[in-house]
Every structure is written in structure tokens, then in C-alpha cells.
XYZ file of N, CA and C in Angstrom:
780
model
N 16.043 8.924 -20.551
C 16.710 10.022 -19.752
C 17.678 10.076 -19.664
N 18.505 11.069 -20.101
C 20.022 11.452 -20.043
C 20.436 11.936 -18.573
N 21.647 11.707 -18.345
C 22.306 11.434 -16.937
C 21.906 13.102 -16.477
N 21.883 13.915 -17.093
C 22.183 15.101 -16.904
C 20.451 15.445 -16.351
N 19.336 14.638 -16.366
C 18.265 14.595 -16.071
C 18.038 14.356 -14.729
N 19.329 13.279 -14.133
C 18.578 12.541 -13.136
C 18.674 13.406 -11.712
N 19.055 14.468 -11.546
C 19.055 15.245 -10.585
C 19.839 15.476 -9.531
N 19.797 16.450 -8.727
C 20.645 16.620 -7.612
C 20.490 15.797 -6.214
N 19.332 15.362 -6.044
C 19.164 13.807 -5.010
C 19.488 12.812 -5.340
N 18.880 12.483 -6.379
C 19.430 11.390 -6.911
C 20.911 11.149 -6.814
N 21.591 12.259 -7.358
C 23.302 11.824 -7.421
C 23.720 12.415 -5.892
N 22.857 12.704 -4.937
C 23.463 12.898 -3.630
C 23.265 11.623 -2.840
N 22.180 10.993 -3.264
C 21.961 9.892 -2.607
C 22.983 8.485 -3.294
N 23.344 8.497 -4.570
C 24.397 7.769 -5.297
C 25.685 7.872 -4.453
N 26.095 9.303 -4.387
C 27.249 9.435 -3.543
C 27.414 8.876 -2.204
N 26.412 8.837 -1.744
C 26.290 8.265 -0.048
C 26.302 6.898 -0.262
N 25.550 6.226 -1.271
C 25.348 4.679 -1.145
C 26.241 3.970 -2.242
N 26.695 4.306 -3.252
C 27.552 3.413 -4.055
C 28.636 3.197 -3.698
N 29.589 3.817 -2.709
C 30.751 3.343 -1.934
C 30.518 1.952 -1.216
N 29.431 2.062 -0.557
C 29.082 1.084 0.364
C 28.660 -0.367 -0.334
N 28.011 -0.201 -1.371
C 27.464 -1.125 -2.225
C 28.725 -1.716 -3.030
N 29.580 -0.954 -3.282
C 30.881 -1.795 -4.258
C 31.762 -2.082 -3.080
N 31.719 -1.742 -1.570
C 32.358 -2.332 -0.979
C 31.847 -3.604 -0.351
N 30.728 -3.756 -0.292
C 29.837 -5.008 0.157
C 29.546 -5.994 -0.963
N 29.822 -5.794 -2.333
C 29.333 -6.852 -3.375
C 30.687 -6.488 -4.642
N 30.686 -7.607 -5.151
C 31.328 -7.662 -6.459
C 30.074 -7.808 -7.380
N 30.172 -7.115 -8.768
C 29.016 -7.376 -9.416
C 28.920 -8.081 -10.419
N 27.905 -8.540 -10.947
C 27.428 -9.447 -12.282
C 26.151 -8.863 -12.638
N 26.194 -7.685 -13.379
C 25.388 -7.408 -14.039
C 25.163 -7.701 -15.692
N 23.952 -7.731 -15.564
C 23.364 -8.189 -17.217
C 22.106 -7.604 -17.767
N 22.113 -7.836 -19.068
C 20.844 -7.056 -19.506
C 20.497 -5.545 -19.785
N 21.503 -4.795 -19.382
C 21.425 -3.623 -19.217
C 20.995 -2.891 -20.675
N 21.048 -3.787 -21.842
C 21.125 -3.422 -23.074
C 19.466 -3.560 -23.081
N 18.842 -4.068 -22.386
C 17.121 -4.163 -22.525
C 16.606 -3.153 -21.743
N 17.291 -2.193 -21.080
C 16.601 -0.994 -20.443
C 16.659 0.041 -21.593
N 15.377 0.394 -22.159
C 15.010 1.239 -23.139
C 15.495 2.726 -22.601
N 16.433 2.929 -23.791
C 17.018 4.555 -23.612
C 16.469 5.959 -23.483
N 15.127 5.601 -24.159
C 14.104 6.654 -24.084
C 12.606 6.190 -24.009
N 12.058 7.047 -23.574
C 10.790 6.650 -23.227
C 10.161 6.117 -22.081
N 8.635 5.893 -21.640
C 8.443 5.517 -20.474
C 8.515 4.140 -20.401
N 8.757 3.318 -19.456
C 8.848 1.895 -19.174
C 8.709 1.764 -17.998
N 8.542 0.259 -17.334
C 8.331 -0.260 -16.332
C 9.126 -1.423 -15.839
N 9.839 -1.413 -14.767
C 10.484 -2.713 -14.337
C 9.690 -3.470 -13.179
N 9.685 -4.496 -13.191
C 9.414 -5.453 -12.225
C 10.194 -6.253 -11.645
N 10.441 -6.254 -10.080
C 11.779 -6.826 -9.771
C 11.498 -7.377 -8.524
N 11.659 -8.904 -8.438
C 11.968 -9.717 -7.240
C 12.359 -9.137 -5.681
N 11.841 -9.609 -4.938
C 12.207 -9.178 -3.340
C 12.411 -9.809 -2.296
N 13.884 -10.007 -2.084
C 14.245 -10.887 -1.281
C 14.976 -10.409 -0.173
N 15.341 -9.189 -0.051
C 16.153 -8.422 1.146
C 15.666 -7.129 1.243
N 15.860 -6.540 2.401
C 15.609 -5.000 2.435
C 16.482 -4.311 2.006
N 17.877 -4.888 1.467
C 18.769 -4.341 0.814
C 18.460 -4.084 -0.730
N 17.379 -4.854 -1.159
C 16.805 -4.859 -2.734
C 16.811 -3.350 -3.079
N 16.144 -2.401 -2.565
C 15.883 -1.184 -3.199
C 17.476 -0.618 -3.421
N 18.472 -0.788 -2.521
C 19.610 -0.231 -2.780
C 20.374 -0.797 -4.201
N 20.354 -2.134 -3.942
C 21.071 -3.092 -5.088
C 20.423 -2.995 -6.260
N 19.240 -2.740 -6.299
C 18.609 -2.692 -7.765
C 19.025 -0.910 -8.684
N 18.621 0.010 -7.442
C 18.950 1.124 -7.713
C 20.402 1.514 -8.440
N 21.278 1.112 -7.485
C 22.552 0.929 -8.104
C 22.854 0.597 -9.549
N 22.109 -0.696 -9.810
C 22.392 -1.008 -11.032
C 21.333 -0.456 -12.376
N 20.219 0.425 -11.753
C 19.556 1.098 -12.981
C 20.132 2.352 -13.045
N 20.965 3.095 -11.825
C 21.245 4.374 -11.936
C 22.478 4.107 -12.629
N 23.031 3.142 -13.230
C 24.257 2.972 -13.800
C 23.798 3.094 -15.386
N 22.465 2.603 -15.427
C 22.223 2.682 -16.977
C 21.560 4.257 -17.260
N 21.713 4.847 -16.628
C 21.207 6.662 -16.816
C 19.706 6.639 -16.809
N 19.106 5.477 -16.547
C 17.388 5.739 -16.291
C 17.141 5.314 -14.928
N 17.231 6.525 -14.351
C 16.690 6.292 -12.827
C 15.325 5.857 -12.365
N 14.912 4.884 -11.277
C 13.880 4.287 -11.214
C 13.383 5.125 -10.408
N 11.526 5.167 -10.474
C 10.999 5.912 -9.485
C 9.903 4.577 -8.688
N 10.397 5.185 -7.306
C 9.572 3.734 -6.616
C 8.296 4.206 -6.083
N 7.149 3.335 -5.772
C 6.256 3.807 -5.373
C 6.125 3.476 -4.060
N 5.702 4.650 -3.155
C 5.826 4.894 -1.453
C 4.576 5.137 -0.942
N 4.269 4.903 0.029
C 3.278 5.748 0.900
C 3.289 7.156 0.662
N 2.042 7.999 0.560
C 2.135 8.801 0.130
C 2.482 10.146 1.432
N 2.215 9.382 2.832
C 2.916 10.094 4.063
C 4.256 10.491 4.280
N 5.201 9.416 3.232
C 6.522 10.031 3.416
C 6.693 11.076 2.742
N 5.698 11.957 1.678
C 6.337 12.792 1.124
C 5.838 14.198 1.421
N 5.384 14.117 2.676
C 4.725 15.240 3.203
C 5.830 16.153 4.225
N 6.622 15.237 4.697
C 7.267 15.434 5.896
C 8.360 16.660 5.686
N 8.794 17.427 6.235
C 9.618 18.581 6.331
C 10.988 18.283 6.174
N 11.300 17.129 6.513
C 12.848 16.900 7.420
C 13.671 15.990 5.918
N 14.499 15.165 5.999
C 15.323 14.636 5.161
C 14.606 13.680 4.317
N 13.626 13.127 4.998
C 13.028 12.026 4.278
C 12.028 12.723 3.060
N 11.330 13.444 3.679
C 10.403 14.139 2.469
C 10.798 14.741 1.547
N 12.178 15.676 1.651
C 12.892 16.179 0.908
C 13.580 14.907 -0.049
N 13.873 13.982 0.455
C 14.441 13.027 -0.288
C 13.494 12.651 -1.499
N 12.424 12.155 -0.501
C 11.238 11.721 -1.814
C 10.665 12.258 -2.508
N 10.454 13.635 -2.627
C 10.048 14.884 -3.425
C 11.158 14.868 -4.544
N 12.537 15.166 -3.940
C 13.622 15.716 -4.632
C 13.856 14.463 -5.761
N 13.744 13.102 -5.520
C 14.275 11.978 -6.327
C 12.831 11.766 -7.481
N 11.763 12.583 -7.287
C 10.804 12.140 -8.213
C 10.209 10.676 -7.653
N 10.083 10.404 -6.320
C 8.987 8.983 -6.213
C 7.956 9.053 -6.067
N 7.205 8.082 -6.228
C 5.836 8.312 -6.812
C 4.809 7.999 -5.430
N 3.833 8.789 -4.901
C 3.337 8.712 -4.005
C 1.927 7.641 -4.375
N 2.212 6.670 -3.471
C 0.645 5.864 -3.642
C -0.583 6.151 -2.192
N -1.379 6.584 -2.895
C -2.793 7.085 -2.112
C -3.528 5.683 -1.575
N -3.140 5.385 -0.653
C -3.812 4.228 0.102
C -5.041 4.336 0.424
N -5.370 5.671 0.997
C -6.921 5.881 1.243
C -7.999 5.568 0.425
N -7.802 5.750 -0.845
C -8.691 5.642 -1.965
C -9.115 4.009 -2.237
N -10.411 3.311 -2.548
C -10.461 2.193 -2.815
C -10.598 2.025 -4.375
N -10.148 2.832 -4.861
C -10.086 3.016 -6.551
C -8.743 2.688 -7.186
N -8.662 1.170 -7.369
C -7.308 1.211 -7.495
C -6.701 1.908 -8.611
N -7.395 1.915 -9.784
C -6.932 2.781 -11.076
C -6.641 4.122 -10.895
N -7.114 4.390 -9.979
C -7.154 6.066 -9.429
C -5.906 6.287 -8.575
N -5.461 5.222 -7.863
C -4.864 4.981 -6.733
C -3.309 5.169 -7.624
N -3.204 4.720 -8.768
C -2.080 4.428 -9.583
C -1.932 5.983 -10.719
N -2.928 6.360 -10.502
C -2.552 7.773 -11.462
C -1.353 8.234 -11.783
N -0.456 8.524 -10.318
C 1.039 9.173 -10.678
C 1.636 8.340 -11.259
N 1.735 6.944 -11.004
C 2.717 5.995 -11.514
C 2.282 5.942 -13.304
N 0.928 5.838 -13.511
C 0.424 6.100 -15.042
C 1.018 7.097 -15.646
N 0.749 8.481 -14.947
C 1.494 9.740 -15.520
C 2.594 9.581 -15.464
N 3.516 9.317 -14.851
C 4.983 9.286 -14.745
C 5.446 8.413 -16.172
N 4.918 7.199 -16.309
C 5.388 6.586 -17.350
C 4.912 7.226 -18.685
N 3.753 7.769 -18.597
C 3.392 8.559 -20.032
C 4.498 9.657 -20.110
N 5.295 10.526 -19.096
C 6.046 11.053 -19.228
C 7.334 10.798 -19.502
N 7.271 9.571 -19.504
C 8.688 9.026 -20.123
C 9.706 8.581 -18.966
N 9.115 8.386 -17.669
C 9.917 7.908 -16.667
C 9.882 6.227 -16.399
N 11.080 5.950 -15.644
C 10.868 4.360 -15.564
C 10.099 4.434 -14.115
N 9.067 3.736 -14.001
C 8.120 3.450 -12.908
C 8.729 1.801 -12.171
N 9.453 1.706 -11.141
C 9.682 0.399 -10.520
C 8.772 -0.473 -9.845
N 8.510 -1.505 -9.919
C 7.394 -2.237 -8.819
C 7.969 -3.226 -8.481
N 7.745 -3.736 -7.362
C 8.258 -4.936 -6.632
C 6.892 -5.574 -6.334
N 6.471 -6.337 -7.536
C 5.086 -6.939 -7.910
C 4.315 -7.837 -6.484
N 5.456 -8.518 -5.684
C 5.044 -9.293 -4.478
C 4.619 -8.348 -3.377
N 4.946 -7.128 -3.315
C 4.380 -6.281 -2.579
C 4.812 -6.159 -1.364
N 5.879 -7.254 -0.886
C 6.720 -7.258 0.595
C 7.425 -8.529 0.372
N 8.641 -8.182 1.431
C 10.025 -9.447 1.274
C 9.095 -10.967 0.941
N 9.523 -11.214 0.050
C 9.047 -13.088 -0.429
C 9.052 -13.890 1.359
N 7.746 -14.383 1.073
C 7.539 -15.554 2.412
C 8.223 -16.685 1.870
N 8.404 -17.137 0.601
C 8.359 -18.403 0.089
C 10.158 -19.007 0.812
N 9.967 -19.999 1.470
C 10.846 -20.511 2.418
C 12.418 -20.955 1.481
N 12.354 -20.658 -0.004
C 13.708 -21.005 -0.633
C 13.807 -19.522 -1.513
N 13.056 -18.325 -0.691
C 13.345 -17.018 -1.800
C 12.704 -17.150 -3.276
N 12.203 -17.744 -3.629
C 11.419 -17.582 -4.823
C 10.057 -16.839 -4.977
N 10.407 -15.879 -6.218
C 8.980 -15.074 -6.126
C 7.976 -15.514 -6.010
N 6.917 -14.591 -4.930
C 5.669 -15.186 -4.950
C 4.341 -14.652 -5.754
N 3.535 -15.147 -5.619
C 2.549 -14.662 -6.696
C 2.385 -12.968 -6.378
N 2.400 -12.369 -7.670
C 2.587 -10.752 -7.766
C 1.058 -10.014 -7.350
N 1.167 -9.102 -6.824
C -0.098 -7.961 -7.202
C -0.445 -7.383 -8.104
N -1.344 -7.161 -8.744
C -1.732 -6.908 -9.924
C -1.318 -5.326 -10.578
N -1.064 -4.595 -9.330
C -1.048 -3.185 -10.028
C 0.326 -3.090 -10.973
N 0.975 -3.831 -11.062
C 2.031 -3.647 -12.101
C 1.635 -4.133 -13.637
N 0.285 -4.887 -13.408
C -0.113 -5.066 -14.674
C -1.241 -3.836 -14.921
N -1.891 -3.384 -14.015
C -2.708 -2.206 -14.052
C -1.956 -1.120 -15.067
N -0.955 -0.809 -14.655
C 0.021 0.256 -15.174
C 0.361 -0.111 -16.300
N 0.663 -1.289 -16.873
C 1.343 -1.719 -17.955
C 0.025 -1.601 -19.351
N -1.268 -2.232 -18.634
C -1.924 -1.992 -19.690
C -2.482 -0.776 -19.912
N -2.621 -0.124 -18.900
C -3.211 1.158 -19.387
C -2.163 2.194 -19.898
N -0.756 1.869 -19.588
C 0.231 2.964 -20.460
C 0.389 2.060 -21.958
N 0.342 0.741 -22.104
C 1.208 -0.052 -22.558
C 2.800 -0.060 -23.125
N 3.064 0.400 -21.913
C 4.718 0.866 -21.742
C 5.427 -0.611 -21.551
N 6.634 -0.849 -22.208
C 7.243 -2.055 -21.886
C 7.635 -2.344 -20.456
N 7.214 -3.857 -20.163
C 7.731 -4.052 -18.672
C 8.789 -5.095 -18.831
N 9.827 -4.372 -18.307
C 11.275 -5.215 -18.294
C 11.415 -6.014 -16.723
N 11.277 -7.329 -16.822
C 11.451 -8.386 -15.891
C 12.775 -8.021 -15.322
N 13.212 -7.967 -13.922
C 14.420 -7.726 -13.124
C 14.815 -8.744 -12.416
N 15.419 -9.525 -12.321
C 15.659 -10.627 -11.400
C 17.050 -10.193 -10.603
N 17.015 -10.267 -9.283
C 18.420 -10.034 -8.565
C 18.645 -10.926 -7.316
N 19.981 -11.470 -7.306
C 20.297 -12.408 -6.241
C 21.651 -11.735 -5.545
N 21.709 -12.147 -4.143
C 22.870 -11.536 -3.679
C 22.716 -10.503 -2.385
N 21.902 -9.563 -2.686
C 21.923 -8.995 -1.251
C 21.084 -9.768 -0.256
N 20.421 -10.826 -0.557
C 20.005 -11.627 0.383
C 20.813 -12.641 1.259
N 22.199 -12.698 0.766
C 23.262 -13.510 1.266
C 24.332 -12.079 1.988
N 23.716 -10.880 2.356
C 24.247 -10.000 3.030
C 22.954 -9.965 4.279
N 22.051 -9.524 3.980
C 20.763 -9.314 4.816
C 19.780 -10.068 4.496
N 19.726 -11.418 5.035
C 18.739 -11.781 4.614
C 17.230 -11.659 5.154
N 16.101 -12.146 4.520
C 14.605 -11.199 4.673
C 14.512 -11.600 6.011
N 13.569 -11.077 7.082
C 12.991 -10.790 8.251
C 14.503 -11.469 9.321
N 15.565 -11.209 8.773
C 16.429 -11.317 9.991
C 16.823 -10.304 10.902
N 16.331 -9.352 10.552
C 16.526 -8.137 11.402
C 18.428 -7.794 11.464
N 18.879 -7.268 12.429
C 20.200 -6.946 12.487
C 20.761 -7.969 13.103
N 20.401 -9.181 13.309
C 21.237 -10.348 14.040
C 21.664 -11.226 13.126
N 21.643 -11.276 11.884
C 22.336 -12.055 10.760
C 22.599 -11.551 9.634
N 23.288 -9.897 9.975
C 23.955 -9.566 8.747
C 25.267 -10.081 8.510
N 25.741 -10.136 7.272
C 26.764 -11.124 7.196
C 27.556 -10.124 5.837
N 28.652 -9.384 6.745
C 29.516 -8.745 5.699
C 30.485 -9.270 5.389
N 31.215 -10.634 5.599
C 32.226 -11.287 4.929
C 32.083 -12.694 4.907
N 32.105 -13.313 3.769
C 33.163 -12.582 3.054
C 32.130 -11.915 1.936
N 32.820 -11.115 1.059
C 32.277 -10.154 0.247
C 31.633 -10.768 -0.840
N 30.497 -10.307 -1.217
C 29.294 -11.277 -2.006
C 29.395 -10.727 -3.265
N 28.540 -11.664 -4.172
C 28.674 -11.638 -5.372
C 27.068 -11.177 -5.625
N 26.428 -9.711 -6.129
C 25.291 -9.147 -6.426
C 24.855 -9.202 -7.994
N 24.194 -10.249 -8.464
C 23.901 -10.629 -9.670
C 22.278 -9.625 -10.103
N 22.520 -9.211 -10.853
C 21.214 -8.526 -11.652
C 21.231 -8.676 -13.105
N 19.817 -8.959 -13.225
C 19.666 -9.284 -14.451
C 18.304 -8.796 -15.016
N 18.348 -7.977 -15.906
C 17.299 -7.207 -16.977
C 16.869 -7.896 -18.121
N 15.879 -8.498 -18.226
C 15.304 -9.367 -19.344
C 14.873 -8.647 -20.465
N 14.382 -9.170 -21.506
C 13.544 -8.362 -22.745
C 12.071 -7.975 -22.261
N 11.490 -6.910 -22.788
C 10.234 -6.911 -22.167
C 9.219 -7.892 -22.154
N 8.316 -7.842 -21.187
C 7.342 -9.009 -21.111
C 6.427 -8.845 -22.310
N 5.745 -10.051 -23.341
C 4.919 -9.766 -24.448
C 3.451 -9.703 -23.841
N 2.584 -8.634 -23.646
C 1.579 -8.231 -23.177
C 0.552 -8.083 -24.124
N 0.678 -8.035 -25.598
C 0.065 -8.058 -26.583
C -1.436 -8.444 -26.680
N -1.237 -9.508 -26.166
C -2.781 -10.569 -26.312
C -3.694 -9.986 -25.053
N -3.447 -9.237 -24.113
C -4.247 -8.727 -23.037
C -4.565 -7.175 -23.709
N -4.204 -6.757 -24.736
C -4.539 -5.198 -24.968
C -5.903 -5.349 -25.794
N -6.492 -4.193 -25.896
C -7.598 -4.108 -26.602
C -8.617 -4.602 -25.863
N -8.669 -5.193 -24.432
C -9.720 -5.867 -23.983
C -10.058 -4.975 -22.773
N -11.391 -5.357 -22.178
C -11.408 -4.621 -21.171
C -10.477 -5.197 -19.767
N -10.293 -4.367 -19.049
C -9.516 -4.640 -17.989
C -10.361 -5.233 -16.766
N -10.208 -6.215 -16.521
C -10.955 -6.855 -15.223
C -10.064 -7.719 -14.437
N -10.211 -8.206 -13.429
C -9.478 -8.944 -12.279
C -8.976 -9.900 -13.151
N -9.802 -10.728 -13.896
C -8.976 -11.699 -14.826
C -8.103 -11.581 -15.559
N -8.243 -10.447 -16.193
C -7.179 -10.103 -17.061
C -5.759 -9.646 -16.636
N -6.083 -8.845 -15.257
C -5.041 -8.443 -14.734
C -4.168 -9.374 -13.869
N -4.997 -10.670 -13.301
C -4.210 -11.755 -12.968
C -3.529 -12.301 -13.889
N -4.057 -12.804 -15.249
C -3.276 -13.284 -16.215
C -1.961 -12.757 -16.525
N -1.833 -11.310 -16.978
C -1.021 -10.544 -17.384
C 0.035 -10.634 -15.991
N -0.552 -10.315 -14.911
C 0.496 -10.309 -13.706
C 1.424 -11.590 -13.873
N 0.483 -12.689 -13.943
C 1.474 -13.988 -13.920
C 2.259 -13.899 -14.933
N 1.971 -13.641 -16.246
C 2.910 -13.632 -17.257
C 4.224 -12.663 -16.455
N 4.116 -11.854 -16.112
C 5.230 -10.956 -15.838
C 5.800 -11.726 -14.614
N 5.327 -12.545 -13.535
C 6.053 -12.955 -12.667
C 6.798 -14.301 -13.098
N 6.330 -15.064 -14.111
C 6.717 -15.975 -14.879
C 8.270 -15.927 -15.456
N 8.355 -14.217 -15.855
C 9.584 -14.050 -16.565
C 10.434 -13.484 -15.858
N 10.157 -13.100 -14.503
C 11.037 -12.399 -13.517
C 11.489 -13.682 -13.031
N 10.572 -15.242 -12.344
C 11.297 -16.203 -11.954
C 12.007 -17.134 -12.816
N 12.001 -17.034 -14.218
C 12.714 -17.457 -15.106
C 13.886 -16.786 -15.001
N 14.080 -15.696 -14.928
C 15.436 -15.101 -14.730
C 16.139 -15.129 -13.460
N 15.513 -15.314 -12.411
C 16.038 -15.650 -11.090
C 16.539 -17.250 -11.259
N 15.870 -18.057 -12.117
C 16.349 -19.526 -11.964
C 17.338 -19.774 -12.814
N 17.663 -18.821 -13.659
C 18.966 -18.843 -14.801
C 20.240 -18.263 -13.494
N 19.500 -17.218 -12.857
C 21.009 -16.527 -11.942
C 21.288 -17.923 -10.978
N 20.292 -18.428 -10.388
C 20.610 -19.410 -9.310
C 21.159 -20.815 -9.907
N 20.494 -20.903 -11.319
C 20.929 -22.308 -11.817
C 20.288 -23.308 -11.128
N 19.187 -23.239 -10.745
C 18.179 -23.949 -10.198
C 16.610 -24.096 -10.712
N 15.882 -24.975 -10.606
C 14.573 -25.432 -10.957
C 13.468 -24.413 -10.288
N 12.869 -23.537 -10.665
C 11.966 -23.323 -9.715
C 11.031 -24.125 -9.348
N 10.035 -23.719 -8.117
C 8.808 -24.430 -7.849
C 7.750 -24.563 -8.702
N 7.154 -25.663 -8.931
C 6.225 -25.570 -9.735
C 5.069 -24.647 -9.640
N 4.920 -24.618 -8.277
C 3.454 -23.549 -7.772
C 4.168 -22.248 -7.074
N 3.658 -21.223 -7.159
C 4.283 -20.190 -6.651
C 3.591 -19.729 -5.398
N 4.350 -19.276 -4.514
C 3.702 -19.166 -3.320
C 2.648 -17.820 -3.177
N 1.887 -18.246 -2.305
C 0.739 -16.782 -2.211
C 0.767 -16.401 -0.664
N 1.080 -15.143 -0.713
C 1.192 -14.533 0.946
C -0.307 -15.169 1.721
N 0.386 -15.407 2.809
C -0.764 -16.183 3.576
C -1.940 -15.221 4.006
N -1.585 -14.076 3.838
C -2.649 -13.018 3.915
C -3.984 -13.178 2.805
N -3.440 -13.750 1.873
C -4.360 -14.072 0.701
C -4.714 -15.356 0.712
N -3.739 -16.272 0.861
C -3.992 -17.547 0.977
C -2.845 -18.184 1.228
N -2.791 -19.480 2.215
C -1.735 -19.869 2.565
C -1.073 -20.762 1.865
N 0.268 -21.272 1.845
C 1.024 -21.842 1.079
C 1.126 -21.675 -0.153
N 1.220 -22.621 -0.994
C 1.595 -22.783 -2.500
C -0.013 -22.831 -3.489
N 0.053 -22.097 -4.478
C -0.988 -22.790 -5.484
C -0.573 -22.404 -6.739
N -1.259 -22.947 -7.628
C -0.702 -22.806 -8.919
C -0.803 -21.722 -9.688
N 0.127 -21.102 -10.456
C -0.072 -19.545 -11.103
C -1.138 -19.433 -11.515
N -1.737 -18.264 -11.167
C -3.309 -17.776 -11.689
C -4.399 -18.618 -11.158
N -3.912 -19.206 -10.129
C -5.396 -20.048 -9.729
C -5.977 -19.467 -8.349
N -4.981 -18.197 -7.699
C -5.561 -17.492 -6.603
C -7.290 -16.889 -7.026
N -8.172 -16.749 -6.205
C -9.149 -15.903 -6.446
C -9.042 -14.405 -5.991
N -9.399 -13.647 -6.819
C -9.448 -12.201 -6.892
C -10.734 -11.838 -6.624
N -11.035 -10.458 -6.216
C -12.070 -9.826 -6.075
C -12.548 -8.330 -6.574
N -13.765 -8.542 -7.071
C -14.168 -7.220 -7.671
C -13.966 -5.847 -7.314
N -13.563 -5.014 -7.759
C -13.281 -3.766 -7.070
C -11.724 -3.884 -5.865
N -11.020 -4.417 -6.426
C -9.582 -4.434 -5.502
C -9.208 -3.016 -4.935
N -9.089 -3.007 -3.474
C -8.148 -1.727 -2.936
C -6.869 -1.686 -3.349
N -6.291 -0.642 -3.261
C -5.010 -0.434 -3.231
C -3.897 -1.407 -2.757
N -4.291 -1.760 -1.595
C -3.609 -2.756 -0.755
C -3.830 -4.121 -1.433
N -4.470 -4.605 -2.281
C -4.681 -5.735 -2.675
C -3.764 -5.891 -4.142
N -3.708 -4.758 -4.700
C -2.768 -4.518 -6.089
C -1.484 -4.201 -5.681
N -0.836 -3.902 -4.318
C 0.302 -3.612 -4.259
C 1.087 -4.346 -3.040
N 0.491 -4.783 -2.049
C 0.885 -5.487 -1.145
C 0.945 -6.950 -1.253
């Protein structure tokens, strides 16, 4: 996607947001060469601050390939600024009322096939890991990846959490000193071994773990630390840590199970 196709609403949002991001952060951006210049693709991004959508979108916007985020479909129906922004920037509605996970992602699949970048936060929510490592991912990202066979670019970011830590609310915003925001896009995750096979829960879990391994490895490089041996699993699914790929899955997963 060339810059001339970014559109008014995305440019307007950048006009409002970029000065604040530049004020808050110095930038250490790496791996922009791994962002495809043409064709549809998927990004899988870790999530440790409410500022993440802005910090990641700033990085991605500067590559000329703007991300399309998945959001609740109700946000698109309003007549005010929010609805206009969601529609105008081409964000992707997620229809949570359906129990058909594949059908719920039809808009994401169609967007990738049109040549868009679709961004996923596979954890589905801010990480609950006490040390802010990525949790076990939900399988929606793998479902779209396997249906489209589009490249999956793992993206790790660190620094927004130092300004606005997760679950801190407004009580712990740390504006000074100016923080460094590091965003790293890695090479595509190799999912070829999962192609030409029936897409079931076991396959989706294995592919998702492969994606999360790549994101975690990049974050470990940013932090210069070793990640935990076992990945945290959201307590709604299972309390505490578990080995990668060991969490049970349920046939006929709903949209909540694949995105949250």
C-alpha cells in the first residue's frame, strides 16, 4: 500500500497523535525491512500497555503500510467521531454474537486477501504476566493466517509500559524522564508445516504457539533477558503458567475464545 492510499482519517489521526508520541518517546525502531511492501499480511504484536495501539501504529504508519485493527462491531455503528474514525480508517469489525469463529473473522480474511495489513494482539488483552512477558495467544491470528497463507510478521514492543504500566490507570502515568520506545518487526513466521492440513483446534494451538514464540524471542532480545520457560495463561482459561501448547482447547471455539 502506498502512502497516497492511507486516507484522510488515518492521516488526521497521525496529525493528532504523532507529536505526542515524539514528545513522550525516543525511538528505537528495527526491522521495517521485514514489513512487506505489497500484498496482504498479518502482524502479531505483544500487549503490555494501553498505549500499545498508538506506539505500534506510529511505527507501522511510518512504513507506509497502515494496520487494520480488529474491534467490536458496535464501535462502527455510532454516528459520532468514534464511528466515523473506525469506518474511515478501515478498521475491522469483529462480530462477537456469532459462535462460528471462522465466520467471525471473515472481514479480517477478506482484508488480508485485498492486500491489507491486519494487526492482531494475540493475547487478546493486556498481559497478566507479572513480568510483562507475552501470555499464551488466542488462536484467531493462526486461523486467519492459515486460511489466507499470508505472511505473519511478529512485532515486539517495549517502552510504552514504562509511561503507562498495565492496569495502573491514571495514577501511575510516568511522563518524565523521556522513555525509549523500542519496536522490532521480525521476519515472517514459518507456518508452512501447517498448510494443506485440516484446520482444527490442535493445529491452531500449535500454529499460535509458533507465532507467540517468535514474538517472545524478539521481546527477549529487546529486554536482554531470558523469557520464562512456561508462558502465562490468562486465569479465565487456566490460572498461572503452563508449558507452551499444553492448555486445553474446546471444539467449536467461540469468537471470544479466539480473540480475548
